[in-house]
mmCIF file of C-alpha atoms in Angstrom:
data_model
loop_
_atom_site.group_PDB
_atom_site.id
_atom_site.type_symbol
_atom_site.label_atom_id
_atom_site.label_comp_id
_atom_site.label_asym_id
_atom_site.label_seq_id
_atom_site.Cartn_x
_atom_site.Cartn_y
_atom_site.Cartn_z
ATOM 1 C CA UNK A 1 60.906 21.759 -64.050
ATOM 2 C CA UNK A 2 57.863 19.746 -63.104
ATOM 3 C CA UNK A 3 54.618 20.702 -64.840
ATOM 4 C CA UNK A 4 51.249 19.253 -63.884
ATOM 5 C CA UNK A 5 48.179 19.310 -66.103
ATOM 6 C CA UNK A 6 44.691 18.330 -65.075
ATOM 7 C CA UNK A 7 41.669 17.682 -67.210
ATOM 8 C CA UNK A 8 38.921 18.423 -67.380
ATOM 9 C CA UNK A 9 39.046 21.806 -65.650
ATOM 10 C CA UNK A 10 35.274 21.856 -65.246
ATOM 11 C CA UNK A 11 33.077 18.839 -64.746
ATOM 12 C CA UNK A 12 29.336 18.840 -64.280
ATOM 13 C CA UNK A 13 27.854 15.457 -63.606
ATOM 14 C CA UNK A 14 24.651 13.911 -62.387
ATOM 15 C CA UNK A 15 24.291 12.088 -59.133
ATOM 16 C CA UNK A 16 24.862 8.389 -59.502
ATOM 17 C CA UNK A 17 27.212 8.673 -62.468
ATOM 18 C CA UNK A 18 30.884 7.740 -62.689
ATOM 19 C CA UNK A 19 33.681 9.908 -63.987
ATOM 20 C CA UNK A 20 37.463 10.236 -64.007
ATOM 21 C CA UNK A 21 39.740 13.234 -63.562
ATOM 22 C CA UNK A 22 43.152 12.967 -65.201
ATOM 23 C CA UNK A 23 46.447 14.385 -63.995
ATOM 24 C CA UNK A 24 49.497 14.321 -66.269
ATOM 25 C CA UNK A 25 52.927 15.419 -65.134
ATOM 26 C CA UNK A 26 55.989 16.280 -67.168
ATOM 27 C CA UNK A 27 58.989 14.824 -65.362
ATOM 28 C CA UNK A 28 59.690 12.334 -62.631
ATOM 29 C CA UNK A 29 57.669 13.148 -59.571
ATOM 30 C CA UNK A 30 58.670 11.866 -56.147
ATOM 31 C CA UNK A 31 55.039 11.363 -55.204
ATOM 32 C CA UNK A 32 51.605 12.474 -56.332
ATOM 33 C CA UNK A 33 48.986 14.091 -54.128
ATOM 34 C CA UNK A 34 45.270 14.730 -54.453
ATOM 35 C CA UNK A 35 43.604 17.514 -52.492
ATOM 36 C CA UNK A 36 40.032 18.705 -52.239
ATOM 37 C CA UNK A 37 39.003 22.336 -51.751
ATOM 38 C CA UNK A 38 35.482 23.518 -50.963
ATOM 39 C CA UNK A 39 34.607 27.110 -51.969
ATOM 40 C CA UNK A 40 36.257 29.614 -49.659
ATOM 41 C CA UNK A 41 37.889 26.857 -47.627
ATOM 42 C CA UNK A 42 41.307 25.326 -47.265
ATOM 43 C CA UNK A 43 42.787 22.267 -48.943
ATOM 44 C CA UNK A 44 42.037 18.845 -47.532
ATOM 45 C CA UNK A 45 44.486 16.043 -48.223
ATOM 46 C CA UNK A 46 42.787 13.079 -49.920
ATOM 47 C CA UNK A 47 45.512 10.751 -51.159
ATOM 48 C CA UNK A 48 49.251 10.447 -51.531
ATOM 49 C CA UNK A 49 50.506 7.986 -54.137
ATOM 50 C CA UNK A 50 54.050 6.780 -53.746
ATOM 51 C CA UNK A 51 54.855 4.239 -56.413
ATOM 52 C CA UNK A 52 53.898 2.861 -59.788
ATOM 53 C CA UNK A 53 50.629 0.986 -59.697
ATOM 54 C CA UNK A 54 49.586 2.505 -56.374
ATOM 55 C CA UNK A 55 45.833 2.580 -55.861
ATOM 56 C CA UNK A 56 44.026 4.144 -52.930
ATOM 57 C CA UNK A 57 40.333 4.327 -52.205
ATOM 58 C CA UNK A 58 38.244 6.322 -49.792
ATOM 59 C CA UNK A 59 34.487 6.102 -50.107
ATOM 60 C CA UNK A 60 33.445 6.999 -53.642
ATOM 61 C CA UNK A 61 36.907 8.238 -54.645
ATOM 62 C CA UNK A 62 39.732 6.093 -55.977
ATOM 63 C CA UNK A 63 43.134 7.385 -56.999
ATOM 64 C CA UNK A 64 45.774 5.567 -59.013
ATOM 65 C CA UNK A 65 49.268 6.245 -60.281
ATOM 66 C CA UNK A 66 51.063 5.100 -63.435
ATOM 67 C CA UNK A 67 54.605 6.462 -63.248
ATOM 68 C CA UNK A 68 55.560 5.116 -66.669
ATOM 69 C CA UNK A 69 52.761 7.095 -68.319
ATOM 70 C CA UNK A 70 53.258 9.969 -65.838
ATOM 71 C CA UNK A 71 49.551 9.837 -65.170
ATOM 72 C CA UNK A 72 47.375 9.805 -62.100
ATOM 73 C CA UNK A 73 43.614 9.429 -62.125
ATOM 74 C CA UNK A 74 40.901 10.231 -59.613
ATOM 75 C CA UNK A 75 37.849 8.093 -60.263
ATOM 76 C CA UNK A 76 34.478 9.059 -58.863
ATOM 77 C CA UNK A 77 31.941 6.298 -58.422
ATOM 78 C CA UNK A 78 28.197 6.969 -58.135
ATOM 79 C CA UNK A 79 28.672 10.677 -57.494
ATOM 80 C CA UNK A 80 26.721 12.454 -54.780
ATOM 81 C CA UNK A 81 26.174 16.186 -54.294
ATOM 82 C CA UNK A 82 28.574 16.285 -51.328
ATOM 83 C CA UNK A 83 31.470 15.575 -53.688
ATOM 84 C CA UNK A 84 31.022 18.983 -55.357
ATOM 85 C CA UNK A 85 34.347 20.795 -54.844
ATOM 86 C CA UNK A 86 37.574 21.643 -56.649
ATOM 87 C CA UNK A 87 40.071 18.808 -56.829
ATOM 88 C CA UNK A 88 43.781 19.485 -57.224
ATOM 89 C CA UNK A 89 46.530 17.071 -58.028
ATOM 90 C CA UNK A 90 50.076 18.021 -57.118
ATOM 91 C CA UNK A 91 53.459 16.512 -57.773
ATOM 92 C CA UNK A 92 56.688 16.984 -55.904
ATOM 93 C CA UNK A 93 60.262 16.714 -57.063
ATOM 94 C CA UNK A 94 62.741 14.873 -54.840
ATOM 95 C CA UNK A 95 62.310 16.103 -51.274
ATOM 96 C CA UNK A 96 58.644 16.998 -51.426
ATOM 97 C CA UNK A 97 58.990 20.497 -50.081
ATOM 98 C CA UNK A 98 57.984 22.147 -53.344
ATOM 99 C CA UNK A 99 54.563 21.063 -54.579
ATOM 100 C CA UNK A 100 53.533 21.813 -58.149
ATOM 101 C CA UNK A 101 49.768 21.964 -58.442
ATOM 102 C CA UNK A 102 47.572 21.347 -61.442
ATOM 103 C CA UNK A 103 45.001 24.005 -62.308
ATOM 104 C CA UNK A 104 42.284 22.129 -60.467
ATOM 105 C CA UNK A 105 39.068 20.451 -61.594
ATOM 106 C CA UNK A 106 35.889 22.177 -60.488
ATOM 107 C CA UNK A 107 33.377 19.383 -59.976
ATOM 108 C CA UNK A 108 29.653 20.036 -59.698
ATOM 109 C CA UNK A 109 27.349 17.130 -58.963
ATOM 110 C CA UNK A 110 23.755 17.875 -59.840
ATOM 111 C CA UNK A 111 20.782 16.116 -58.243
ATOM 112 C CA UNK B 1 45.524 15.576 -34.774
ATOM 113 C CA UNK B 2 46.324 17.088 -38.156
ATOM 114 C CA UNK B 3 45.385 20.672 -37.355
ATOM 115 C CA UNK B 4 47.049 23.814 -38.565
ATOM 116 C CA UNK B 5 45.505 27.015 -37.233
ATOM 117 C CA UNK B 6 45.707 30.472 -38.773
ATOM 118 C CA UNK B 7 44.739 33.889 -37.506
ATOM 119 C CA UNK B 8 43.067 36.116 -38.393
ATOM 120 C CA UNK B 9 40.469 34.515 -40.635
ATOM 121 C CA UNK B 10 39.864 37.785 -42.484
ATOM 122 C CA UNK B 11 41.980 40.900 -42.778
ATOM 123 C CA UNK B 12 41.349 44.214 -44.487
ATOM 124 C CA UNK B 13 44.279 46.595 -44.708
ATOM 125 C CA UNK B 14 45.267 49.762 -46.440
ATOM 126 C CA UNK B 15 48.346 50.044 -48.595
ATOM 127 C CA UNK B 16 50.264 51.905 -45.870
ATOM 128 C CA UNK B 17 49.398 49.514 -43.036
ATOM 129 C CA UNK B 18 51.602 46.926 -41.379
ATOM 130 C CA UNK B 19 49.961 43.689 -40.317
ATOM 131 C CA UNK B 20 50.944 40.107 -39.558
ATOM 132 C CA UNK B 21 49.455 36.709 -40.294
ATOM 133 C CA UNK B 22 49.996 33.925 -37.807
ATOM 134 C CA UNK B 23 50.132 30.161 -38.287
ATOM 135 C CA UNK B 24 50.498 27.510 -35.598
ATOM 136 C CA UNK B 25 50.781 23.729 -35.499
ATOM 137 C CA UNK B 26 51.431 21.340 -32.625
ATOM 138 C CA UNK B 27 52.025 18.183 -34.622
ATOM 139 C CA UNK B 28 55.800 18.311 -34.307
ATOM 140 C CA UNK B 29 56.158 19.075 -37.996
ATOM 141 C CA UNK B 30 59.513 20.593 -38.845
ATOM 142 C CA UNK B 31 58.602 22.123 -42.202
ATOM 143 C CA UNK B 32 56.164 25.008 -42.568
ATOM 144 C CA UNK B 33 54.990 26.773 -45.695
ATOM 145 C CA UNK B 34 53.245 29.935 -46.883
ATOM 146 C CA UNK B 35 51.114 29.835 -50.016
ATOM 147 C CA UNK B 36 49.117 32.501 -51.814
ATOM 148 C CA UNK B 37 45.946 31.526 -53.623
ATOM 149 C CA UNK B 38 43.969 33.759 -55.949
ATOM 150 C CA UNK B 39 40.359 32.942 -56.767
ATOM 151 C CA UNK B 40 39.883 29.878 -58.967
ATOM 152 C CA UNK B 41 43.644 29.268 -59.150
ATOM 153 C CA UNK B 42 45.916 26.721 -57.492
ATOM 154 C CA UNK B 43 48.000 27.717 -54.471
ATOM 155 C CA UNK B 44 51.377 29.286 -55.259
ATOM 156 C CA UNK B 45 54.267 28.561 -52.963
ATOM 157 C CA UNK B 46 55.822 31.633 -51.338
ATOM 158 C CA UNK B 47 58.169 30.433 -48.590
ATOM 159 C CA UNK B 48 59.337 27.219 -46.956
ATOM 160 C CA UNK B 49 60.898 26.922 -43.527
ATOM 161 C CA UNK B 50 62.588 23.698 -42.544
ATOM 162 C CA UNK B 51 63.946 23.329 -39.005
ATOM 163 C CA UNK B 52 63.068 26.991 -38.408
ATOM 164 C CA UNK B 53 65.333 28.158 -41.204
ATOM 165 C CA UNK B 54 64.169 29.681 -44.475
ATOM 166 C CA UNK B 55 64.913 27.099 -47.160
ATOM 167 C CA UNK B 56 62.849 28.346 -50.104
ATOM 168 C CA UNK B 57 61.863 31.877 -51.117
ATOM 169 C CA UNK B 58 60.041 31.849 -54.415
ATOM 170 C CA UNK B 59 61.213 35.346 -55.361
ATOM 171 C CA UNK B 60 58.500 36.922 -53.251
ATOM 172 C CA UNK B 61 58.502 40.769 -53.054
ATOM 173 C CA UNK B 62 60.082 42.154 -49.902
ATOM 174 C CA UNK B 63 56.783 43.629 -48.748
ATOM 175 C CA UNK B 64 56.142 40.062 -47.526
ATOM 176 C CA UNK B 65 58.469 39.084 -44.695
ATOM 177 C CA UNK B 66 58.278 35.618 -43.167
ATOM 178 C CA UNK B 67 59.412 34.704 -39.677
ATOM 179 C CA UNK B 68 59.634 31.399 -37.843
ATOM 180 C CA UNK B 69 60.125 32.133 -34.129
ATOM 181 C CA UNK B 70 59.967 28.461 -33.135
ATOM 182 C CA UNK B 71 59.110 25.053 -34.536
ATOM 183 C CA UNK B 72 55.368 25.509 -33.955
ATOM 184 C CA UNK B 73 54.854 29.043 -35.160
ATOM 185 C CA UNK B 74 55.115 30.803 -38.506
ATOM 186 C CA UNK B 75 54.384 34.461 -39.161
ATOM 187 C CA UNK B 76 54.013 36.474 -42.320
ATOM 188 C CA UNK B 77 54.597 40.196 -41.866
ATOM 189 C CA UNK B 78 52.917 42.453 -44.381
ATOM 190 C CA UNK B 79 53.902 46.016 -45.212
ATOM 191 C CA UNK B 80 52.997 48.400 -48.030
ATOM 192 C CA UNK B 81 50.943 45.824 -49.869
ATOM 193 C CA UNK B 82 49.250 46.426 -53.184
ATOM 194 C CA UNK B 83 45.616 45.668 -54.100
ATOM 195 C CA UNK B 84 46.812 42.783 -56.287
ATOM 196 C CA UNK B 85 48.114 41.101 -53.125
ATOM 197 C CA UNK B 86 44.522 40.474 -52.076
ATOM 198 C CA UNK B 87 44.174 36.696 -51.889
ATOM 199 C CA UNK B 88 43.748 33.716 -49.591
ATOM 200 C CA UNK B 89 46.981 33.071 -47.690
ATOM 201 C CA UNK B 90 47.435 29.480 -46.687
ATOM 202 C CA UNK B 91 49.854 28.009 -44.220
ATOM 203 C CA UNK B 92 50.838 24.345 -44.319
ATOM 204 C CA UNK B 93 53.117 22.023 -42.395
ATOM 205 C CA UNK B 94 54.628 18.601 -42.920
ATOM 206 C CA UNK B 95 56.674 16.106 -41.008
ATOM 207 C CA UNK B 96 60.027 14.739 -41.943
ATOM 208 C CA UNK B 97 60.516 11.470 -43.782
ATOM 209 C CA UNK B 98 63.633 9.772 -45.094
ATOM 210 C CA UNK B 99 64.962 11.994 -47.846
ATOM 211 C CA UNK B 100 62.359 14.689 -47.580
ATOM 212 C CA UNK B 101 58.952 15.693 -46.297
ATOM 213 C CA UNK B 102 55.577 14.027 -45.910
ATOM 214 C CA UNK B 103 52.125 15.243 -46.989
ATOM 215 C CA UNK B 104 51.498 18.936 -46.417
ATOM 216 C CA UNK B 105 48.547 19.737 -44.174
ATOM 217 C CA UNK B 106 46.919 23.091 -44.757
ATOM 218 C CA UNK B 107 45.401 25.570 -42.364
ATOM 219 C CA UNK B 108 42.048 27.296 -42.988
ATOM 220 C CA UNK B 109 43.691 30.354 -44.488
ATOM 221 C CA UNK B 110 43.518 34.116 -44.011
ATOM 222 C CA UNK B 111 41.472 35.991 -46.568
ATOM 223 C CA UNK B 112 43.263 39.278 -47.166
ATOM 224 C CA UNK B 113 41.815 42.346 -48.830
ATOM 225 C CA UNK B 114 44.114 45.273 -49.586
ATOM 226 C CA UNK B 115 42.379 48.556 -50.253
#
């Protein structure tokens, strides 16, 4: 059974700083997803990582995947207040129909 | 267009009521999902429909009854719910890929309160 662990669960950072959220998973995952959720809102798909060494970037966010270490990271560069949200990583076994989510990282970016 | 719509946005119901949640997508996705999300927790998968057939039921109590009338529409019928069923109910859909399913796109959710 796939298990996904994120850390940290809470992250408070200042604008302009860099930080990384870590996502470890327990068994082989078909692919690794990152989602963003604003308070009271739905989940927005950020990245899907398909293979070892995959790196994707969108604005100030960069996601990477190391399948050998069973680790994905979400790196935040020069944080801005608008990035404040909860970030979930999720893995899927084989077909991708069953997502296993991490507990989420609640990010607060302070001015 | 990656839009999944859900109605209603908010729902308050008593424990003896019967109500339904509706989810719609027009992206041609052939898999649709129901999730339940409690505050400050990740979404929990409830049901998966693929090609309009129920493929996964995560041991959900029978007071939740899913229905997929066609490839664009997914309903969740609610009956005799308990206060602990109060949550955000999210619908998602995904398109087929070789050997499985692509990224799941989520709707805005229905916030349910059971009194």
